[in-house]
mmCIF file of C-alpha atoms in Angstrom:
data_model
loop_
_atom_site.group_PDB
_atom_site.id
_atom_site.type_symbol
_atom_site.label_atom_id
_atom_site.label_comp_id
_atom_site.label_asym_id
_atom_site.label_seq_id
_atom_site.Cartn_x
_atom_site.Cartn_y
_atom_site.Cartn_z
ATOM 1 C CA MET A 1 -5.655 -14.985 -25.244
ATOM 2 C CA THR A 2 -4.700 -18.588 -24.552
ATOM 3 C CA ALA A 3 -1.623 -17.452 -22.638
ATOM 4 C CA LEU A 4 -3.856 -15.415 -20.334
ATOM 5 C CA SER A 5 -6.274 -18.237 -19.615
ATOM 6 C CA ILE A 6 -6.406 -19.793 -16.186
ATOM 7 C CA ASP A 7 -5.213 -23.116 -17.603
ATOM 8 C CA ALA A 8 -1.916 -21.465 -18.552
ATOM 9 C CA TRP A 9 -1.238 -20.316 -14.983
ATOM 10 C CA PRO A 10 1.162 -22.223 -12.710
ATOM 11 C CA ALA A 11 -0.487 -25.047 -10.800
ATOM 12 C CA ARG A 12 -0.361 -23.105 -7.508
ATOM 13 C CA GLY A 13 -2.130 -20.119 -9.048
ATOM 14 C CA ARG A 14 -4.823 -22.287 -10.598
ATOM 15 C CA ALA A 15 -5.455 -23.952 -7.245
ATOM 16 C CA LEU A 16 -5.722 -20.673 -5.324
ATOM 17 C CA PHE A 17 -7.648 -18.591 -7.839
ATOM 18 C CA PRO A 18 -11.264 -19.730 -7.170
ATOM 19 C CA GLY A 19 -11.054 -19.290 -3.405
ATOM 20 C CA THR A 20 -9.176 -15.982 -3.465
ATOM 21 C CA LEU A 21 -11.652 -14.653 -6.031
ATOM 22 C CA ALA A 22 -14.559 -15.658 -3.785
ATOM 23 C CA CYS A 23 -12.957 -13.835 -0.830
ATOM 24 C CA ALA A 24 -12.327 -10.752 -2.999
ATOM 25 C CA VAL A 25 -15.963 -10.677 -4.139
ATOM 26 C CA VAL A 26 -17.188 -10.915 -0.549
ATOM 27 C CA ALA A 27 -14.731 -8.185 0.494
ATOM 28 C CA ALA A 28 -16.038 -5.891 -2.259
ATOM 29 C CA ALA A 29 -19.642 -6.552 -1.250
ATOM 30 C CA ALA A 30 -18.839 -5.938 2.431
ATOM 31 C CA THR A 31 -17.088 -2.661 1.593
ATOM 32 C CA PHE A 32 -20.045 -1.494 -0.489
ATOM 33 C CA LEU A 33 -22.525 -2.307 2.296
ATOM 34 C CA SER A 34 -20.340 -0.644 4.937
ATOM 35 C CA GLN A 35 -20.032 2.559 2.899
ATOM 36 C CA HIS A 36 -23.772 2.753 2.285
ATOM 37 C CA TYR A 37 -25.159 1.547 5.616
ATOM 38 C CA GLY A 38 -22.505 2.606 8.108
ATOM 39 C CA ALA A 39 -21.883 -0.700 9.907
ATOM 40 C CA PRO A 40 -18.311 -2.012 10.404
ATOM 41 C CA VAL A 41 -16.890 -3.517 7.224
ATOM 42 C CA MET A 42 -15.316 -6.420 9.143
ATOM 43 C CA LEU A 43 -18.712 -7.396 10.499
ATOM 44 C CA PHE A 44 -20.226 -7.395 7.004
ATOM 45 C CA ALA A 45 -17.300 -9.451 5.689
ATOM 46 C CA LEU A 46 -17.733 -11.984 8.464
ATOM 47 C CA VAL A 47 -21.500 -12.330 8.038
ATOM 48 C CA LEU A 48 -21.319 -12.591 4.236
ATOM 49 C CA GLY A 49 -18.445 -15.047 4.483
ATOM 50 C CA MET A 50 -20.349 -17.246 6.903
ATOM 51 C CA ALA A 51 -23.318 -17.247 4.523
ATOM 52 C CA MET A 52 -20.983 -18.757 1.909
ATOM 53 C CA ASN A 53 -19.243 -21.243 4.186
ATOM 54 C CA PHE A 54 -20.229 -24.105 1.886
ATOM 55 C CA LEU A 55 -17.398 -22.940 -0.390
ATOM 56 C CA SER A 56 -14.780 -23.971 2.183
ATOM 57 C CA ALA A 57 -15.832 -27.617 2.025
ATOM 58 C CA ASP A 58 -13.710 -29.882 -0.118
ATOM 59 C CA GLY A 59 -13.848 -28.332 -3.554
ATOM 60 C CA PRO A 60 -12.099 -25.887 -5.871
ATOM 61 C CA CYS A 61 -12.435 -22.904 -3.499
ATOM 62 C CA LYS A 62 -10.957 -24.470 -0.374
ATOM 63 C CA PRO A 63 -7.210 -23.871 -1.056
ATOM 64 C CA GLY A 64 -7.741 -20.202 -1.959
ATOM 65 C CA ILE A 65 -9.919 -19.574 1.084
ATOM 66 C CA GLU A 66 -7.285 -21.120 3.356
ATOM 67 C CA PHE A 67 -4.582 -19.032 1.653
ATOM 68 C CA THR A 68 -6.535 -15.793 2.044
ATOM 69 C CA ALA A 69 -7.466 -16.431 5.676
ATOM 70 C CA ARG A 70 -3.845 -17.153 6.589
ATOM 71 C CA HIS A 71 -1.337 -15.492 4.262
ATOM 72 C CA VAL A 72 -3.260 -12.511 2.899
ATOM 73 C CA LEU A 73 -4.086 -11.706 6.530
ATOM 74 C CA ARG A 74 -0.394 -11.395 7.365
ATOM 75 C CA TRP A 75 0.255 -9.133 4.376
ATOM 76 C CA GLY A 76 -2.579 -6.894 5.522
ATOM 77 C CA VAL A 77 -1.111 -6.632 9.019
ATOM 78 C CA ALA A 78 2.332 -5.774 7.623
ATOM 79 C CA LEU A 79 0.929 -2.972 5.459
ATOM 80 C CA LEU A 80 -0.744 -1.378 8.496
ATOM 81 C CA GLY A 81 2.666 0.152 9.148
ATOM 82 C CA LEU A 82 2.035 2.632 6.327
ATOM 83 C CA ARG A 83 -0.667 4.320 8.425
ATOM 84 C CA ILE A 84 1.752 5.537 11.097
ATOM 85 C CA THR A 85 4.769 7.832 11.399
ATOM 86 C CA ALA A 86 6.926 8.569 14.416
ATOM 87 C CA ALA A 87 6.236 12.296 13.967
ATOM 88 C CA GLN A 88 2.500 11.737 14.424
ATOM 89 C CA VAL A 89 3.073 10.069 17.774
ATOM 90 C CA MET A 90 5.612 12.648 18.994
ATOM 91 C CA ALA A 91 3.362 15.568 18.054
ATOM 92 C CA LEU A 92 0.813 14.566 20.678
ATOM 93 C CA GLY A 93 3.078 15.144 23.663
ATOM 94 C CA TRP A 94 3.642 12.968 26.722
ATOM 95 C CA HIS A 95 0.152 13.035 28.233
ATOM 96 C CA PRO A 96 -1.748 11.105 25.516
ATOM 97 C CA VAL A 97 1.206 8.711 25.295
ATOM 98 C CA LEU A 98 0.848 8.027 29.019
ATOM 99 C CA VAL A 99 -2.905 7.510 28.743
ATOM 100 C CA VAL A 100 -2.494 5.077 25.851
ATOM 101 C CA ALA A 101 0.435 3.159 27.373
ATOM 102 C CA VAL A 102 -1.152 2.675 30.795
ATOM 103 C CA SER A 103 -4.560 1.812 29.335
ATOM 104 C CA LEU A 104 -3.068 -0.698 26.920
ATOM 105 C CA VAL A 105 -0.883 -2.517 29.447
ATOM 106 C CA LEU A 106 -3.521 -2.694 32.173
ATOM 107 C CA THR A 107 -6.359 -3.664 29.824
ATOM 108 C CA ILE A 108 -4.420 -6.577 28.346
ATOM 109 C CA GLY A 109 -3.049 -7.664 31.727
ATOM 110 C CA VAL A 110 -6.424 -7.543 33.486
ATOM 111 C CA SER A 111 -8.102 -9.298 30.543
ATOM 112 C CA MET A 112 -5.656 -12.192 30.743
ATOM 113 C CA VAL A 113 -6.180 -12.576 34.491
ATOM 114 C CA VAL A 114 -9.975 -12.296 34.320
ATOM 115 C CA ALA A 115 -10.180 -14.693 31.362
ATOM 116 C CA ARG A 116 -8.281 -17.262 33.399
ATOM 117 C CA LEU A 117 -10.555 -16.730 36.420
ATOM 118 C CA MET A 118 -13.608 -17.204 34.173
ATOM 119 C CA GLY A 119 -12.311 -20.547 32.973
ATOM 120 C CA PHE A 120 -10.985 -19.490 29.561
ATOM 121 C CA SER A 121 -7.509 -19.882 28.177
ATOM 122 C CA VAL A 122 -5.312 -16.957 29.125
ATOM 123 C CA LEU A 123 -4.601 -16.600 25.399
ATOM 124 C CA PHE A 124 -8.263 -15.721 24.825
ATOM 125 C CA GLY A 125 -7.814 -12.894 27.326
ATOM 126 C CA LEU A 126 -4.740 -11.769 25.405
ATOM 127 C CA LEU A 127 -6.661 -11.915 22.118
ATOM 128 C CA SER A 128 -9.778 -10.071 23.289
ATOM 129 C CA GLY A 129 -7.862 -7.648 25.507
ATOM 130 C CA GLY A 130 -5.447 -6.850 22.685
ATOM 131 C CA ALA A 131 -8.331 -6.222 20.278
ATOM 132 C CA THR A 132 -9.950 -3.888 22.816
ATOM 133 C CA ALA A 133 -6.743 -2.065 23.697
ATOM 134 C CA ILE A 134 -5.181 -1.665 20.237
ATOM 135 C CA CYS A 135 -7.321 -1.442 17.107
ATOM 136 C CA GLY A 136 -10.310 -3.738 17.239
ATOM 137 C CA ALA A 137 -10.791 -6.345 14.526
ATOM 138 C CA SER A 138 -7.425 -5.648 12.864
ATOM 139 C CA ALA A 139 -5.583 -6.296 16.134
ATOM 140 C CA ALA A 140 -7.598 -9.458 16.741
ATOM 141 C CA LEU A 141 -6.580 -10.790 13.341
ATOM 142 C CA ALA A 142 -2.944 -9.784 13.835
ATOM 143 C CA LEU A 143 -2.700 -11.401 17.269
ATOM 144 C CA ALA A 144 -4.455 -14.528 16.046
ATOM 145 C CA ALA A 145 -1.857 -14.797 13.283
ATOM 146 C CA ALA A 146 0.913 -14.656 15.891
ATOM 147 C CA LEU A 147 -0.599 -17.271 18.234
ATOM 148 C CA PRO A 148 -0.046 -21.025 17.824
ATOM 149 C CA PRO A 149 -2.650 -23.283 16.196
ATOM 150 C CA HIS A 150 -5.412 -24.505 18.487
ATOM 151 C CA PRO A 151 -8.727 -26.296 17.851
ATOM 152 C CA LEU A 152 -10.680 -23.356 19.299
ATOM 153 C CA LYS A 153 -8.479 -20.574 17.926
ATOM 154 C CA GLU A 154 -10.605 -19.705 14.894
ATOM 155 C CA ARG A 155 -13.825 -19.647 16.892
ATOM 156 C CA ALA A 156 -12.214 -17.403 19.514
ATOM 157 C CA THR A 157 -10.935 -15.090 16.776
ATOM 158 C CA LEU A 158 -14.332 -14.890 15.114
ATOM 159 C CA PHE A 159 -16.118 -14.181 18.354
ATOM 160 C CA THR A 160 -13.591 -11.484 19.207
ATOM 161 C CA VAL A 161 -14.041 -9.827 15.807
ATOM 162 C CA VAL A 162 -17.842 -9.896 16.107
ATOM 163 C CA GLY A 163 -17.789 -8.611 19.681
ATOM 164 C CA VAL A 164 -15.246 -5.862 19.166
ATOM 165 C CA SER A 165 -16.976 -4.660 15.972
ATOM 166 C CA ALA A 166 -20.380 -4.459 17.657
ATOM 167 C CA LEU A 167 -18.959 -2.715 20.726
ATOM 168 C CA SER A 168 -16.994 -0.308 18.537
ATOM 169 C CA THR A 169 -20.198 0.803 16.844
ATOM 170 C CA LEU A 170 -21.956 1.263 20.189
ATOM 171 C CA THR A 171 -19.082 3.269 21.666
ATOM 172 C CA MET A 172 -18.913 5.461 18.544
ATOM 173 C CA ILE A 173 -22.462 6.569 19.381
ATOM 174 C CA ALA A 174 -22.209 6.668 23.183
ATOM 175 C CA TYR A 175 -18.762 8.129 23.886
ATOM 176 C CA PRO A 176 -19.250 11.532 22.212
ATOM 177 C CA MET A 177 -22.332 11.968 24.399
ATOM 178 C CA ILE A 178 -20.276 11.056 27.460
ATOM 179 C CA ALA A 179 -17.559 13.538 26.446
ATOM 180 C CA ARG A 180 -20.139 16.321 26.089
ATOM 181 C CA ALA A 181 -21.842 15.417 29.359
ATOM 182 C CA LEU A 182 -18.509 15.631 31.196
ATOM 183 C CA GLY A 183 -17.744 19.015 29.627
ATOM 184 C CA MET A 184 -14.518 17.942 27.923
ATOM 185 C CA ASP A 185 -12.726 20.412 25.688
ATOM 186 C CA GLU A 186 -11.827 19.428 22.120
ATOM 187 C CA HIS A 187 -8.379 18.085 22.989
ATOM 188 C CA ALA A 188 -9.521 16.008 25.981
ATOM 189 C CA ALA A 189 -12.476 14.642 24.029
ATOM 190 C CA GLY A 190 -10.165 13.641 21.181
ATOM 191 C CA VAL A 191 -7.792 11.852 23.551
ATOM 192 C CA PHE A 192 -10.715 10.054 25.220
ATOM 193 C CA LEU A 193 -12.269 8.907 21.938
ATOM 194 C CA GLY A 194 -8.952 7.891 20.396
ATOM 195 C CA ALA A 195 -7.862 5.987 23.515
ATOM 196 C CA THR A 196 -11.062 3.987 24.009
ATOM 197 C CA ILE A 197 -13.021 3.271 20.797
ATOM 198 C CA HIS A 198 -11.861 0.019 19.207
ATOM 199 C CA ASP A 199 -11.752 0.447 15.416
ATOM 200 C CA VAL A 200 -10.097 3.273 13.472
ATOM 201 C CA ALA A 201 -13.163 3.983 11.330
ATOM 202 C CA GLN A 202 -15.378 4.416 14.389
ATOM 203 C CA VAL A 203 -12.814 6.714 16.027
ATOM 204 C CA VAL A 204 -12.813 8.890 12.918
ATOM 205 C CA GLY A 205 -16.609 8.950 12.819
ATOM 206 C CA ALA A 206 -16.975 9.848 16.485
ATOM 207 C CA GLY A 207 -14.167 12.428 16.513
ATOM 208 C CA TYR A 208 -15.080 14.389 13.409
ATOM 209 C CA GLY A 209 -18.735 14.148 14.406
ATOM 210 C CA MET A 210 -17.821 16.422 17.332
ATOM 211 C CA SER A 211 -15.389 18.839 15.628
ATOM 212 C CA GLN A 212 -12.412 19.044 13.274
ATOM 213 C CA ALA A 213 -9.931 19.501 16.147
ATOM 214 C CA THR A 214 -11.424 16.619 18.122
ATOM 215 C CA GLY A 215 -11.277 14.377 15.076
ATOM 216 C CA ASP A 216 -7.633 15.240 14.371
ATOM 217 C CA THR A 217 -6.590 14.491 17.952
ATOM 218 C CA ALA A 218 -8.680 11.306 18.160
ATOM 219 C CA THR A 219 -7.211 9.956 14.934
ATOM 220 C CA LEU A 220 -3.616 10.577 16.031
ATOM 221 C CA VAL A 221 -4.209 8.978 19.437
ATOM 222 C CA LYS A 222 -5.795 6.010 17.715
ATOM 223 C CA LEU A 223 -2.807 5.634 15.388
ATOM 224 C CA MET A 224 -0.599 5.640 18.466
ATOM 225 C CA ARG A 225 -2.565 2.636 19.714
ATOM 226 C CA VAL A 226 -2.134 0.959 16.318
ATOM 227 C CA SER A 227 1.636 1.463 16.619
ATOM 228 C CA ALA A 228 1.541 -0.668 19.780
ATOM 229 C CA LEU A 229 0.675 -3.672 17.623
ATOM 230 C CA LEU A 230 4.327 -4.665 17.197
ATOM 231 C CA PRO A 231 5.308 -4.812 20.896
ATOM 232 C CA VAL A 232 2.081 -6.656 21.753
ATOM 233 C CA ILE A 233 2.713 -9.250 19.013
ATOM 234 C CA LEU A 234 6.259 -9.627 20.355
ATOM 235 C CA PHE A 235 4.871 -10.061 23.879
ATOM 236 C CA ALA A 236 2.387 -12.680 22.649
ATOM 237 C CA ALA A 237 5.136 -14.667 20.929
ATOM 238 C CA MET A 238 7.410 -14.490 23.999
ATOM 239 C CA PHE A 239 4.550 -15.469 26.307
ATOM 240 C CA VAL A 240 3.713 -18.540 24.228
ATOM 241 C CA ARG A 241 7.353 -19.627 24.038
ATOM 242 C CA THR A 242 8.170 -19.133 27.727
ATOM 243 C CA THR A 243 4.966 -20.710 29.065
ATOM 244 C CA GLY A 244 5.038 -23.659 26.676
ATOM 245 C CA ARG A 245 1.475 -23.081 25.500
ATOM 246 C CA ALA A 246 2.163 -24.164 21.945
ATOM 247 C CA VAL A 247 1.204 -27.738 22.822
ATOM 248 C CA GLY A 248 1.400 -30.057 19.835
ATOM 249 C CA ALA A 249 2.985 -27.403 17.647
ATOM 250 C CA SER A 250 6.278 -25.617 17.312
ATOM 251 C CA PRO A 251 6.308 -22.290 19.154
ATOM 252 C CA PRO A 252 5.800 -19.204 17.013
ATOM 253 C CA ALA A 253 8.770 -17.185 15.875
ATOM 254 C CA LEU A 254 9.850 -14.610 18.410
ATOM 255 C CA LEU A 255 9.318 -11.947 15.769
ATOM 256 C CA PRO A 256 6.924 -13.083 13.012
ATOM 257 C CA TRP A 257 7.904 -11.797 9.571
ATOM 258 C CA PHE A 258 4.793 -9.658 9.263
ATOM 259 C CA ALA A 259 5.619 -7.912 12.564
ATOM 260 C CA VAL A 260 9.113 -7.124 11.267
ATOM 261 C CA ALA A 261 7.590 -5.842 8.014
ATOM 262 C CA PHE A 262 5.135 -3.711 10.010
ATOM 263 C CA ALA A 263 7.984 -2.082 11.964
ATOM 264 C CA ALA A 264 10.047 -1.566 8.816
ATOM 265 C CA LEU A 265 7.192 0.166 7.030
ATOM 266 C CA VAL A 266 6.569 2.441 10.039
ATOM 267 C CA ALA A 267 10.265 3.402 9.972
ATOM 268 C CA ILE A 268 10.267 3.978 6.198
ATOM 269 C CA ASN A 269 7.031 5.953 6.341
ATOM 270 C CA SER A 270 8.471 8.093 9.146
ATOM 271 C CA THR A 271 11.364 9.244 6.971
ATOM 272 C CA GLY A 272 9.037 11.055 4.594
ATOM 273 C CA TRP A 273 10.738 9.485 1.583
ATOM 274 C CA LEU A 274 7.674 7.566 0.482
ATOM 275 C CA PRO A 275 5.372 9.469 -1.887
ATOM 276 C CA LYS A 276 2.078 10.195 -0.193
ATOM 277 C CA ALA A 277 0.167 8.400 -2.949
ATOM 278 C CA LEU A 278 2.219 5.238 -2.352
ATOM 279 C CA ALA A 279 1.690 5.326 1.421
ATOM 280 C CA THR A 280 -2.028 5.941 0.968
ATOM 281 C CA GLY A 281 -2.305 3.189 -1.616
ATOM 282 C CA GLY A 282 -0.490 0.727 0.645
ATOM 283 C CA SER A 283 -2.727 1.631 3.567
ATOM 284 C CA ASP A 284 -5.834 1.117 1.430
ATOM 285 C CA LEU A 285 -4.455 -2.201 0.203
ATOM 286 C CA SER A 286 -3.944 -3.243 3.811
ATOM 287 C CA GLY A 287 -7.614 -2.593 4.471
ATOM 288 C CA TRP A 288 -8.644 -4.681 1.464
ATOM 289 C CA PHE A 289 -6.386 -7.558 2.501
ATOM 290 C CA LEU A 290 -7.773 -7.593 6.035
ATOM 291 C CA VAL A 291 -11.386 -7.514 4.836
ATOM 292 C CA ALA A 292 -10.710 -10.336 2.361
ATOM 293 C CA ALA A 293 -9.018 -12.353 5.110
ATOM 294 C CA MET A 294 -12.013 -11.784 7.371
ATOM 295 C CA ALA A 295 -14.268 -13.053 4.586
ATOM 296 C CA GLY A 296 -12.093 -16.160 4.305
ATOM 297 C CA ILE A 297 -12.240 -16.783 8.041
ATOM 298 C CA GLY A 298 -16.019 -16.390 7.909
ATOM 299 C CA MET A 299 -16.247 -18.951 5.102
ATOM 300 C CA LYS A 300 -14.377 -21.446 7.264
ATOM 301 C CA THR A 301 -16.812 -21.064 10.162
ATOM 302 C CA GLN A 302 -20.187 -22.532 10.977
ATOM 303 C CA LEU A 303 -22.753 -20.234 12.618
ATOM 304 C CA ARG A 304 -23.444 -22.794 15.319
ATOM 305 C CA GLU A 305 -19.832 -22.443 16.480
ATOM 306 C CA LEU A 306 -20.510 -18.834 17.453
ATOM 307 C CA MET A 307 -23.864 -19.679 18.999
ATOM 308 C CA ASP A 308 -22.201 -22.200 21.302
ATOM 309 C CA VAL A 309 -19.856 -19.753 23.027
ATOM 310 C CA GLY A 310 -22.344 -18.799 25.740
ATOM 311 C CA LEU A 311 -22.681 -15.624 27.781
ATOM 312 C CA LYS A 312 -19.355 -15.490 29.596
ATOM 313 C CA PRO A 313 -17.252 -14.315 26.617
ATOM 314 C CA VAL A 314 -19.774 -11.513 26.046
ATOM 315 C CA VAL A 315 -19.415 -10.453 29.681
ATOM 316 C CA LEU A 316 -15.632 -10.510 29.352
ATOM 317 C CA MET A 317 -15.559 -8.280 26.261
ATOM 318 C CA VAL A 318 -18.120 -5.807 27.618
ATOM 319 C CA GLY A 319 -16.088 -5.663 30.834
ATOM 320 C CA GLU A 320 -12.890 -4.981 28.875
ATOM 321 C CA THR A 321 -14.576 -2.143 26.993
ATOM 322 C CA ALA A 322 -15.927 -0.596 30.209
ATOM 323 C CA PHE A 323 -12.549 -1.008 31.918
ATOM 324 C CA ILE A 324 -10.504 0.827 29.285
ATOM 325 C CA ALA A 325 -13.069 3.648 29.142
ATOM 326 C CA ALA A 326 -13.101 4.092 32.938
ATOM 327 C CA LEU A 327 -9.313 3.938 33.086
ATOM 328 C CA ALA A 328 -8.884 6.539 30.329
ATOM 329 C CA LEU A 329 -11.338 8.879 32.065
ATOM 330 C CA ALA A 330 -9.482 8.463 35.366
ATOM 331 C CA LEU A 331 -6.128 9.204 33.739
ATOM 332 C CA LEU A 332 -7.531 12.288 31.983
ATOM 333 C CA ARG A 333 -8.957 13.642 35.229
ATOM 334 C CA TRP A 334 -5.709 12.909 37.095
ATOM 335 C CA ALA A 335 -3.692 14.854 34.536
ATOM 336 C CA HIS A 336 -5.948 17.873 34.923
#
């Protein structure tokens, strides 16, 4: 029993254990609340983490919270690759690929330009536009991990996660009604929902709430957007390096290790060699890691930091959400 005690652990493990345990407890509580009350799990993790932000002050929990918010986050992003296979993307045909590709590129590009015009850093436009265009809170966390350190980076990431989670819930309710009002068939409705709603869970809820076929199509289109995470992370790293925006810090690696791991796991998963139970388990573990990391980020944040952001970031994120929806509808109508 003595050998299993915390005192017998290596010094690094003893230092990290209290904080990582706190993040794991918050992640479990957030998951329970999300399953029983239907709100986004990332939002619950953030709110609960912020309620426990006293733990991130100097004390036994601080090192583990920092570790979870930084390193566990990257592991979670890497394991997202187990949710995707090349066959899933190819099975959809060229039309949904076109809708997703055009929507993603234009949404991120316009977001960066508009953010600059509104007086924000262009990197905030990249962060919020990427979260809107790819996969909501998970993309926000992944992009934040790839961007250089900045005094306002964590606040921008938190605001993006809160905004994209709230908007994802609203679109999950509103977009099926829009699809029905426009008389979309099951396939078109699935493409629309999968190409526009931010988070995977909300896409699944909206799609299968309409029909089995709509849900299947929406989920595959959404996974196609998730697969765009790697090229967008690569673009973010190249943009930072070429524009010299990593002031006061070394520029990020052109291909962060977690992006390489993400691509490798997509390739391995596409071969069909991985047992389904292993792929599913890795995907579930990715979700747990990301929720725990979100809890850690919440613990490091003061509520007043979010209250100070003002109205303009809200306008930007609502505009991004409206833009990608309008663009997807236009592309669907053009194709027909």
